[in-house]
């Protein structure tokens, strides 16, 4: 269930309360869900109680006005309902015994001094919604719902799937967590390391869907970029000794810094070679540099995959002109990444960097070696890269065929149109980021 404010006049108290509810929902609901889940040990029930508190807020705030600290009001209301629920329902007797007789003496979490500060309960919630017992799709949907504060409709729009599909994923995910007795906790030791990887992967997946949508009419989905970036920053604050958390945060900061330059005013993609780098967000680049420094300072040994990708992104960020890009260092970093996290996609990216450092013939040799990879069989960027390299070698007719093939595989309309334009004029610049 999601809050459904009653339609009201724009200047009425009801409208003001509804607006406050909408704002508070995004900012506070993850923390409230996390705080309640600490009591009931069930994220599904915690979300329902949070929704109940939001409905109560709409009624109370319309009459009495919005309180000075709406987040604390919601937390207190949801927590009281959690305690009442546990008292009433016999099925919660076992959990009540686990929690102890002093349940009511549990102090509510302290209010964060900074909007980006977060408490340990939310960290537990992140690890719970990204538990490996859930499918990657379910982890993403549940994380966006409970931690990102997105509605079911918003998640459905973001991933271009029917709203009932998303709703079913979320319901099944919560049911799975309950039936599998997944603990509401941050794991330690090897379990923590295994779960942290899943958490980082989900956040990166959310970011990538916002940064380069796999399907649809628009290349970018800024809301998903912002959600993923916020989650990464939050995780960095909560886990300052985890180098890969800082590595992912740095990577997202660097990538997000290019957002404004990646599309023209009509939404068409602007490839890396032609981007106006004065539009890159230098504040985000500075944040990325600091996060990458923290990753290096906390890493006991060789950098992890996210830190390596962040280092590659930093190379692009440090080049004020495309011509100044240090492709040789980028190729070396991709070589290290291919060892740390081998995959055909990494090898394809390495081939691009090698082509820029050593010439298109050497890059084409590496790309052709990937042609038989099953993972890349329907990956539109393989023929796109091959077409670009063939064009640089003057093999225009072959390049045109590759761009047409890439356009046929692309699911995003903006990318498809770009590839068709390149097919019409293969010699035009078009190397991508």
Tab-separated table of N, CA and C in Angstrom, residues 243-244 295-296 298-308 336 339-340:
chain	number	residue	atom	x	y	z
A	243	UNK	N	37.237	-0.544	1.235
A	243	UNK	CA	37.766	0.168	0.058
A	243	UNK	C	36.873	0.085	-1.171
A	244	UNK	N	36.211	-1.048	-1.393
A	244	UNK	CA	35.378	-1.161	-2.573
A	244	UNK	C	34.116	-0.294	-2.492
A	295	UNK	N	39.570	5.069	-1.036
A	295	UNK	CA	39.664	3.658	-1.433
A	295	UNK	C	41.106	3.193	-1.403
A	296	UNK	N	42.019	4.042	-1.889
A	296	UNK	CA	43.430	3.678	-1.874
A	296	UNK	C	43.999	3.617	-0.480
A	298	UNK	N	42.427	2.845	2.267
A	298	UNK	CA	41.880	1.742	3.072
A	298	UNK	C	42.151	0.377	2.460
A	299	UNK	N	42.640	0.327	1.201
A	299	UNK	CA	42.866	-0.968	0.544
A	299	UNK	C	44.132	-1.613	1.093
A	300	UNK	N	44.035	-2.839	1.606
A	300	UNK	CA	45.234	-3.497	2.135
A	300	UNK	C	46.174	-3.979	1.040
A	301	UNK	N	45.652	-4.182	-0.157
A	301	UNK	CA	46.502	-4.697	-1.234
A	301	UNK	C	46.137	-4.068	-2.553
A	302	UNK	N	46.032	-4.912	-3.556
A	302	UNK	CA	45.697	-4.413	-4.883
A	302	UNK	C	44.283	-3.850	-4.896
A	303	UNK	N	44.023	-2.819	-5.697
A	303	UNK	CA	42.671	-2.246	-5.760
A	303	UNK	C	41.670	-3.242	-6.317
A	304	UNK	N	40.430	-3.119	-5.852
A	304	UNK	CA	39.361	-3.997	-6.313
A	304	UNK	C	38.780	-3.516	-7.631
A	305	UNK	N	37.825	-4.283	-8.166
A	305	UNK	CA	37.249	-3.924	-9.473
A	305	UNK	C	36.614	-2.543	-9.521
A	306	UNK	N	35.895	-2.145	-8.469
A	306	UNK	CA	35.260	-0.829	-8.516
A	306	UNK	C	36.298	0.286	-8.429
A	307	UNK	N	37.319	0.092	-7.607
A	307	UNK	CA	38.372	1.109	-7.514
A	307	UNK	C	39.113	1.232	-8.842
A	308	UNK	N	39.327	0.109	-9.518
A	308	UNK	CA	39.992	0.162	-10.825
A	308	UNK	C	39.133	0.900	-11.853
A	336	UNK	N	44.477	-4.653	-15.729
A	336	UNK	CA	44.380	-5.061	-14.317
A	336	UNK	C	42.949	-5.471	-13.974
A	339	UNK	N	42.049	-8.913	-15.002
A	339	UNK	CA	42.565	-9.942	-14.092
A	339	UNK	C	41.696	-10.013	-12.829
A	340	UNK	N	41.340	-8.837	-12.301
A	340	UNK	CA	40.565	-8.795	-11.048
A	340	UNK	C	39.119	-9.246	-11.241
